[in-house]
Amino acid sequence: MTPQDPTPEIPHRNEPARTPDGTAPPALVSFDLDFTAHEIERRAQVLAALGPDWDPIEALRGEEQAYDLLYSGLDGEQQRLYDDLVTAGVLPRRAGSDGRGGSDRCDGSDGSDGDGRAAT
């Protein structure tokens, strides 16, 4: 940079970078963080917040029931769109579903006790 030209010179590709005062920048320093203890604490707090009565199987069953309700009672156009989304891989194909939400049989004739669970 000359007094007549205030634009700084751009270094060539293979030249090392320089700080504004012309010195070489400091070398990079490795910076590592270990979040293992934090993650263990976070998981413990989540389980404590859920409480001792939380049943993950029942939660999943409730979620499946919600999806069954969501995709039930579709009219023709909605059903076509739903089928297109399943075919395109946007929505997962629901096991045991007729594509209209819910099991094909809910009367126990499929070996279940009517709520989708196998009879014991």
Short mmCIF file of N, CA and C in Angstrom, two decimals:
data_model
loop_
_atom_site.label_atom_id
_atom_site.label_comp_id
_atom_site.label_asym_id
_atom_site.label_seq_id
_atom_site.Cartn_x
_atom_site.Cartn_y
_atom_site.Cartn_z
N MET A 1 0.85 -1.16 0.00
CA MET A 1 0.00 0.00 0.00
C MET A 1 0.90 1.23 0.00
N THR A 2 0.70 2.08 -0.95
CA THR A 2 1.47 3.31 -1.05
C THR A 2 0.63 4.47 -0.56
N PRO A 3 1.23 5.61 -0.20
CA PRO A 3 0.44 6.75 0.27
C PRO A 3 -0.55 7.24 -0.78
N GLN A 4 -0.24 7.09 -2.06
CA GLN A 4 -1.14 7.54 -3.09
C GLN A 4 -2.30 6.55 -3.32
N ASP A 5 -2.08 5.27 -3.00
CA ASP A 5 -3.09 4.22 -3.22
C ASP A 5 -3.45 3.59 -1.87
N PRO A 6 -4.60 4.00 -1.26
CA PRO A 6 -4.94 3.49 0.06
C PRO A 6 -5.47 2.05 0.05
N THR A 7 -5.57 1.42 -1.12
CA THR A 7 -6.08 0.06 -1.18
C THR A 7 -4.97 -0.91 -0.75
N PRO A 8 -5.26 -1.80 0.22
CA PRO A 8 -4.22 -2.75 0.63
C PRO A 8 -3.95 -3.75 -0.48
N GLU A 9 -2.73 -4.22 -0.51
CA GLU A 9 -2.36 -5.20 -1.51
C GLU A 9 -2.98 -6.55 -1.13
N ILE A 10 -3.46 -7.25 -2.13
CA ILE A 10 -4.02 -8.58 -1.91
C ILE A 10 -2.89 -9.58 -2.05
N PRO A 11 -2.66 -10.43 -1.04
CA PRO A 11 -1.57 -11.40 -1.15
C PRO A 11 -1.86 -12.43 -2.24
N HIS A 12 -0.82 -12.93 -2.82
CA HIS A 12 -0.98 -13.99 -3.81
C HIS A 12 -1.43 -15.25 -3.11
N ARG A 13 -1.95 -16.18 -3.90
CA ARG A 13 -2.56 -17.39 -3.35
C ARG A 13 -1.61 -18.16 -2.43
N ASN A 14 -0.36 -18.28 -2.76
CA ASN A 14 0.57 -19.10 -1.98
C ASN A 14 1.30 -18.33 -0.89
N GLU A 15 1.05 -17.04 -0.77
CA GLU A 15 1.70 -16.27 0.28
C GLU A 15 0.95 -16.46 1.59
N PRO A 16 1.68 -16.53 2.71
CA PRO A 16 0.99 -16.68 3.99
C PRO A 16 0.22 -15.40 4.34
N ALA A 17 -0.89 -15.57 5.05
CA ALA A 17 -1.70 -14.43 5.47
C ALA A 17 -0.92 -13.59 6.48
N ARG A 18 -1.24 -12.31 6.52
CA ARG A 18 -0.60 -11.39 7.46
C ARG A 18 -1.67 -10.58 8.17
N THR A 19 -1.40 -10.20 9.40
CA THR A 19 -2.30 -9.33 10.15
C THR A 19 -2.08 -7.90 9.67
N PRO A 20 -2.93 -6.94 10.04
CA PRO A 20 -2.77 -5.56 9.56
C PRO A 20 -1.41 -4.95 9.89
N ASP A 21 -0.79 -5.40 10.99
CA ASP A 21 0.51 -4.83 11.32
C ASP A 21 1.65 -5.55 10.62
N GLY A 22 1.32 -6.51 9.75
CA GLY A 22 2.35 -7.16 8.94
C GLY A 22 2.91 -8.43 9.55
N THR A 23 2.48 -8.79 10.73
CA THR A 23 3.01 -10.01 11.35
C THR A 23 2.14 -11.21 10.93
N ALA A 24 2.70 -12.38 11.10
CA ALA A 24 1.95 -13.60 10.78
C ALA A 24 0.91 -13.85 11.87
N PRO A 25 -0.27 -14.33 11.51
CA PRO A 25 -1.28 -14.62 12.53
C PRO A 25 -0.85 -15.80 13.39
N PRO A 26 -1.37 -15.88 14.60
CA PRO A 26 -0.99 -17.00 15.46
C PRO A 26 -1.50 -18.32 14.88
N ALA A 27 -0.84 -19.39 15.26
CA ALA A 27 -1.25 -20.72 14.77
C ALA A 27 -2.61 -21.09 15.37
N LEU A 28 -3.35 -21.91 14.65
CA LEU A 28 -4.63 -22.36 15.16
C LEU A 28 -4.42 -23.26 16.38
N VAL A 29 -5.35 -23.17 17.30
CA VAL A 29 -5.28 -23.95 18.52
C VAL A 29 -6.46 -24.91 18.54
N SER A 30 -6.20 -26.14 18.93
CA SER A 30 -7.27 -27.13 19.03
C SER A 30 -8.18 -26.76 20.20
N PHE A 31 -9.48 -26.88 19.98
CA PHE A 31 -10.46 -26.52 21.00
C PHE A 31 -11.50 -27.63 21.06
N ASP A 32 -11.45 -28.44 22.09
CA ASP A 32 -12.36 -29.57 22.23
C ASP A 32 -13.24 -29.40 23.45
N LEU A 33 -14.50 -29.80 23.32
CA LEU A 33 -15.43 -29.80 24.44
C LEU A 33 -16.00 -31.20 24.58
N ASP A 34 -16.11 -31.67 25.79
CA ASP A 34 -16.71 -32.97 26.05
C ASP A 34 -18.03 -32.73 26.77
N PHE A 35 -19.13 -33.02 26.10
CA PHE A 35 -20.46 -32.80 26.66
C PHE A 35 -21.05 -34.06 27.28
N THR A 36 -20.25 -35.09 27.49
CA THR A 36 -20.77 -36.35 28.01
C THR A 36 -21.48 -36.16 29.34
N ALA A 37 -20.84 -35.50 30.28
CA ALA A 37 -21.45 -35.31 31.60
C ALA A 37 -22.73 -34.47 31.48
N HIS A 38 -22.69 -33.46 30.64
CA HIS A 38 -23.87 -32.61 30.44
C HIS A 38 -25.02 -33.43 29.86
N GLU A 39 -24.72 -34.29 28.88
CA GLU A 39 -25.76 -35.11 28.25
C GLU A 39 -26.35 -36.10 29.24
N ILE A 40 -25.55 -36.68 30.08
CA ILE A 40 -26.06 -37.60 31.11
C ILE A 40 -26.99 -36.86 32.06
N GLU A 41 -26.60 -35.67 32.46
CA GLU A 41 -27.43 -34.87 33.35
C GLU A 41 -28.74 -34.46 32.67
N ARG A 42 -28.66 -34.10 31.39
CA ARG A 42 -29.86 -33.71 30.66
C ARG A 42 -30.85 -34.87 30.57
N ARG A 43 -30.34 -36.05 30.25
CA ARG A 43 -31.22 -37.22 30.16
C ARG A 43 -31.85 -37.55 31.51
N ALA A 44 -31.08 -37.44 32.57
CA ALA A 44 -31.62 -37.71 33.90
C ALA A 44 -32.73 -36.72 34.24
N GLN A 45 -32.55 -35.46 33.86
CA GLN A 45 -33.58 -34.45 34.14
C GLN A 45 -34.84 -34.69 33.30
N VAL A 46 -34.68 -35.14 32.08
CA VAL A 46 -35.84 -35.45 31.25
C VAL A 46 -36.63 -36.59 31.86
N LEU A 47 -35.95 -37.65 32.26
CA LEU A 47 -36.64 -38.79 32.87
C LEU A 47 -37.30 -38.40 34.18
N ALA A 48 -36.64 -37.55 34.96
CA ALA A 48 -37.24 -37.08 36.22
C ALA A 48 -38.49 -36.25 35.93
N ALA A 49 -38.46 -35.43 34.89
CA ALA A 49 -39.61 -34.61 34.55
C ALA A 49 -40.78 -35.46 34.05
N LEU A 50 -40.47 -36.56 33.36
CA LEU A 50 -41.53 -37.45 32.89
C LEU A 50 -42.21 -38.17 34.04
N GLY A 51 -41.47 -38.41 35.09
CA GLY A 51 -42.04 -39.03 36.27
C GLY A 51 -42.01 -40.55 36.21
N PRO A 52 -42.26 -41.18 37.34
CA PRO A 52 -42.17 -42.65 37.41
C PRO A 52 -43.34 -43.36 36.72
N ASP A 53 -44.43 -42.66 36.45
CA ASP A 53 -45.60 -43.29 35.85
C ASP A 53 -45.58 -43.25 34.33
N TRP A 54 -44.54 -42.65 33.74
CA TRP A 54 -44.47 -42.55 32.29
C TRP A 54 -44.24 -43.92 31.69
N ASP A 55 -45.06 -44.30 30.74
CA ASP A 55 -44.96 -45.59 30.06
C ASP A 55 -44.69 -45.33 28.59
N PRO A 56 -43.46 -45.58 28.12
CA PRO A 56 -43.15 -45.27 26.72
C PRO A 56 -43.99 -46.08 25.73
N ILE A 57 -44.33 -47.31 26.08
CA ILE A 57 -45.15 -48.13 25.18
C ILE A 57 -46.54 -47.51 25.05
N GLU A 58 -47.10 -47.08 26.16
CA GLU A 58 -48.42 -46.44 26.13
C GLU A 58 -48.36 -45.12 25.36
N ALA A 59 -47.26 -44.39 25.50
CA ALA A 59 -47.10 -43.14 24.76
C ALA A 59 -47.08 -43.40 23.25
N LEU A 60 -46.36 -44.44 22.82
CA LEU A 60 -46.33 -44.79 21.40
C LEU A 60 -47.69 -45.27 20.92
N ARG A 61 -48.39 -46.01 21.75
CA ARG A 61 -49.73 -46.48 21.39
C ARG A 61 -50.66 -45.27 21.20
N GLY A 62 -50.58 -44.31 22.09
CA GLY A 62 -51.38 -43.09 21.96
C GLY A 62 -51.04 -42.32 20.70
N GLU A 63 -49.76 -42.30 20.36
CA GLU A 63 -49.35 -41.61 19.13
C GLU A 63 -49.92 -42.31 17.91
N GLU A 64 -49.90 -43.64 17.90
CA GLU A 64 -50.49 -44.39 16.80
C GLU A 64 -51.99 -44.13 16.70
N GLN A 65 -52.67 -44.06 17.83
CA GLN A 65 -54.10 -43.77 17.82
C GLN A 65 -54.37 -42.37 17.26
N ALA A 66 -53.48 -41.43 17.59
CA ALA A 66 -53.64 -40.07 17.07
C ALA A 66 -53.47 -40.05 15.55
N TYR A 67 -52.48 -40.81 15.03
CA TYR A 67 -52.31 -40.89 13.58
C TYR A 67 -53.52 -41.56 12.93
N ASP A 68 -54.04 -42.62 13.58
CA ASP A 68 -55.23 -43.27 13.04
C ASP A 68 -56.38 -42.29 12.93
N LEU A 69 -56.57 -41.48 13.95
CA LEU A 69 -57.64 -40.49 13.94
C LEU A 69 -57.38 -39.42 12.88
N LEU A 70 -56.12 -39.01 12.75
CA LEU A 70 -55.76 -37.98 11.79
C LEU A 70 -56.08 -38.40 10.35
N TYR A 71 -55.79 -39.66 10.03
CA TYR A 71 -55.97 -40.12 8.66
C TYR A 71 -57.28 -40.87 8.46
N SER A 72 -58.21 -40.79 9.40
CA SER A 72 -59.51 -41.44 9.23
C SER A 72 -60.49 -40.46 8.62
N GLY A 73 -61.49 -41.00 7.93
CA GLY A 73 -62.56 -40.17 7.39
C GLY A 73 -62.14 -39.25 6.27
N LEU A 74 -61.12 -39.63 5.51
CA LEU A 74 -60.69 -38.78 4.40
C LEU A 74 -61.69 -38.89 3.26
N ASP A 75 -61.98 -37.76 2.62
CA ASP A 75 -62.83 -37.83 1.43
C ASP A 75 -61.97 -38.31 0.25
N GLY A 76 -62.57 -38.46 -0.90
CA GLY A 76 -61.87 -39.02 -2.06
C GLY A 76 -60.61 -38.26 -2.45
N GLU A 77 -60.70 -36.95 -2.50
CA GLU A 77 -59.54 -36.13 -2.88
C GLU A 77 -58.44 -36.21 -1.82
N GLN A 78 -58.82 -36.15 -0.55
CA GLN A 78 -57.84 -36.26 0.53
C GLN A 78 -57.16 -37.63 0.50
N GLN A 79 -57.96 -38.67 0.24
CA GLN A 79 -57.40 -40.02 0.17
C GLN A 79 -56.41 -40.14 -0.98
N ARG A 80 -56.75 -39.56 -2.13
CA ARG A 80 -55.84 -39.59 -3.27
C ARG A 80 -54.53 -38.89 -2.93
N LEU A 81 -54.63 -37.72 -2.29
CA LEU A 81 -53.44 -36.98 -1.91
C LEU A 81 -52.61 -37.76 -0.89
N TYR A 82 -53.30 -38.36 0.08
CA TYR A 82 -52.61 -39.19 1.08
C TYR A 82 -51.85 -40.33 0.39
N ASP A 83 -52.52 -41.03 -0.52
CA ASP A 83 -51.89 -42.14 -1.24
C ASP A 83 -50.69 -41.66 -2.06
N ASP A 84 -50.82 -40.49 -2.69
CA ASP A 84 -49.70 -39.92 -3.45
C ASP A 84 -48.52 -39.62 -2.54
N LEU A 85 -48.79 -39.08 -1.36
CA LEU A 85 -47.71 -38.77 -0.42
C LEU A 85 -47.03 -40.03 0.11
N VAL A 86 -47.81 -41.07 0.32
CA VAL A 86 -47.23 -42.35 0.75
C VAL A 86 -46.37 -42.93 -0.37
N THR A 87 -46.89 -42.90 -1.60
CA THR A 87 -46.15 -43.42 -2.74
C THR A 87 -44.85 -42.65 -2.95
N ALA A 88 -44.88 -41.33 -2.74
CA ALA A 88 -43.69 -40.50 -2.92
C ALA A 88 -42.70 -40.63 -1.77
N GLY A 89 -43.10 -41.32 -0.70
CA GLY A 89 -42.19 -41.50 0.44
C GLY A 89 -42.21 -40.35 1.43
N VAL A 90 -43.14 -39.42 1.26
CA VAL A 90 -43.25 -38.29 2.18
C VAL A 90 -43.85 -38.75 3.50
N LEU A 91 -44.87 -39.59 3.41
CA LEU A 91 -45.50 -40.18 4.59
C LEU A 91 -45.18 -41.66 4.61
N PRO A 92 -44.94 -42.23 5.78
CA PRO A 92 -44.67 -43.66 5.84
C PRO A 92 -45.95 -44.46 5.62
N ARG A 93 -45.80 -45.62 5.02
CA ARG A 93 -46.94 -46.52 4.87
C ARG A 93 -47.24 -47.07 6.25
N ARG A 94 -48.48 -46.98 6.64
CA ARG A 94 -48.87 -47.40 7.98
C ARG A 94 -49.18 -48.88 7.97
N ALA A 95 -48.44 -49.64 8.79
CA ALA A 95 -48.63 -51.08 8.87
C ALA A 95 -50.03 -51.37 9.39
N GLY A 96 -50.70 -52.33 8.75
CA GLY A 96 -52.04 -52.71 9.19
C GLY A 96 -53.08 -51.68 8.87
N SER A 97 -52.75 -50.76 7.98
CA SER A 97 -53.69 -49.69 7.66
C SER A 97 -54.25 -49.91 6.27
N ASP A 98 -55.48 -49.52 6.09
CA ASP A 98 -56.09 -49.59 4.76
C ASP A 98 -55.86 -48.30 3.99
N GLY A 99 -54.99 -47.40 4.53
CA GLY A 99 -54.72 -46.13 3.88
C GLY A 99 -55.71 -45.07 4.27
N ARG A 100 -56.73 -45.44 5.02
CA ARG A 100 -57.72 -44.48 5.46
C ARG A 100 -57.56 -44.21 6.96
N GLY A 101 -56.44 -44.65 7.49
CA GLY A 101 -56.18 -44.43 8.91
C GLY A 101 -56.82 -45.52 9.72
N GLY A 102 -56.03 -46.21 10.45
CA GLY A 102 -56.57 -47.24 11.32
C GLY A 102 -56.42 -48.61 10.72
N SER A 103 -56.64 -49.58 11.52
CA SER A 103 -56.51 -50.97 11.12
C SER A 103 -57.69 -51.36 10.26
N ASP A 104 -57.48 -52.35 9.38
CA ASP A 104 -58.57 -52.86 8.56
C ASP A 104 -59.63 -53.52 9.44
N ARG A 105 -59.20 -54.10 10.55
CA ARG A 105 -60.12 -54.79 11.44
C ARG A 105 -59.92 -54.30 12.86
N CYS A 106 -60.95 -53.90 13.49
CA CYS A 106 -60.88 -53.46 14.88
C CYS A 106 -61.88 -54.24 15.73
N ASP A 107 -62.40 -55.34 15.18
CA ASP A 107 -63.43 -56.07 15.89
C ASP A 107 -62.90 -57.30 16.60
N GLY A 108 -61.58 -57.46 16.62
CA GLY A 108 -60.99 -58.61 17.29
C GLY A 108 -60.85 -59.81 16.38
N SER A 109 -61.36 -59.75 15.16
CA SER A 109 -61.29 -60.91 14.27
C SER A 109 -59.89 -61.10 13.68
N ASP A 110 -59.01 -60.15 13.94
CA ASP A 110 -57.64 -60.29 13.44
C ASP A 110 -56.71 -60.88 14.49
N GLY A 111 -57.27 -61.41 15.58
CA GLY A 111 -56.44 -61.97 16.63
C GLY A 111 -56.12 -60.99 17.72
N SER A 112 -56.61 -59.76 17.62
CA SER A 112 -56.38 -58.78 18.66
C SER A 112 -57.62 -58.66 19.51
N ASP A 113 -57.51 -57.89 20.57
CA ASP A 113 -58.67 -57.73 21.43
C ASP A 113 -59.46 -56.48 21.05
N GLY A 114 -59.28 -55.99 19.82
CA GLY A 114 -60.07 -54.88 19.35
C GLY A 114 -59.37 -53.54 19.41
N ASP A 115 -58.27 -53.46 20.14
CA ASP A 115 -57.55 -52.18 20.22
C ASP A 115 -56.20 -52.26 19.55
N GLY A 116 -56.00 -53.27 18.69
CA GLY A 116 -54.75 -53.38 17.95
C GLY A 116 -53.70 -54.22 18.65
N ARG A 117 -53.96 -54.59 19.91
CA ARG A 117 -53.01 -55.42 20.64
C ARG A 117 -53.44 -56.87 20.56
N ALA A 118 -52.46 -57.74 20.55
CA ALA A 118 -52.78 -59.16 20.51
C ALA A 118 -53.47 -59.56 21.80
N ALA A 119 -54.47 -60.40 21.67
CA ALA A 119 -55.18 -60.89 22.85
C ALA A 119 -54.26 -61.82 23.62
N THR A 120 -54.31 -61.73 24.94
CA THR A 120 -53.44 -62.58 25.77
C THR A 120 -54.24 -63.66 26.44
#
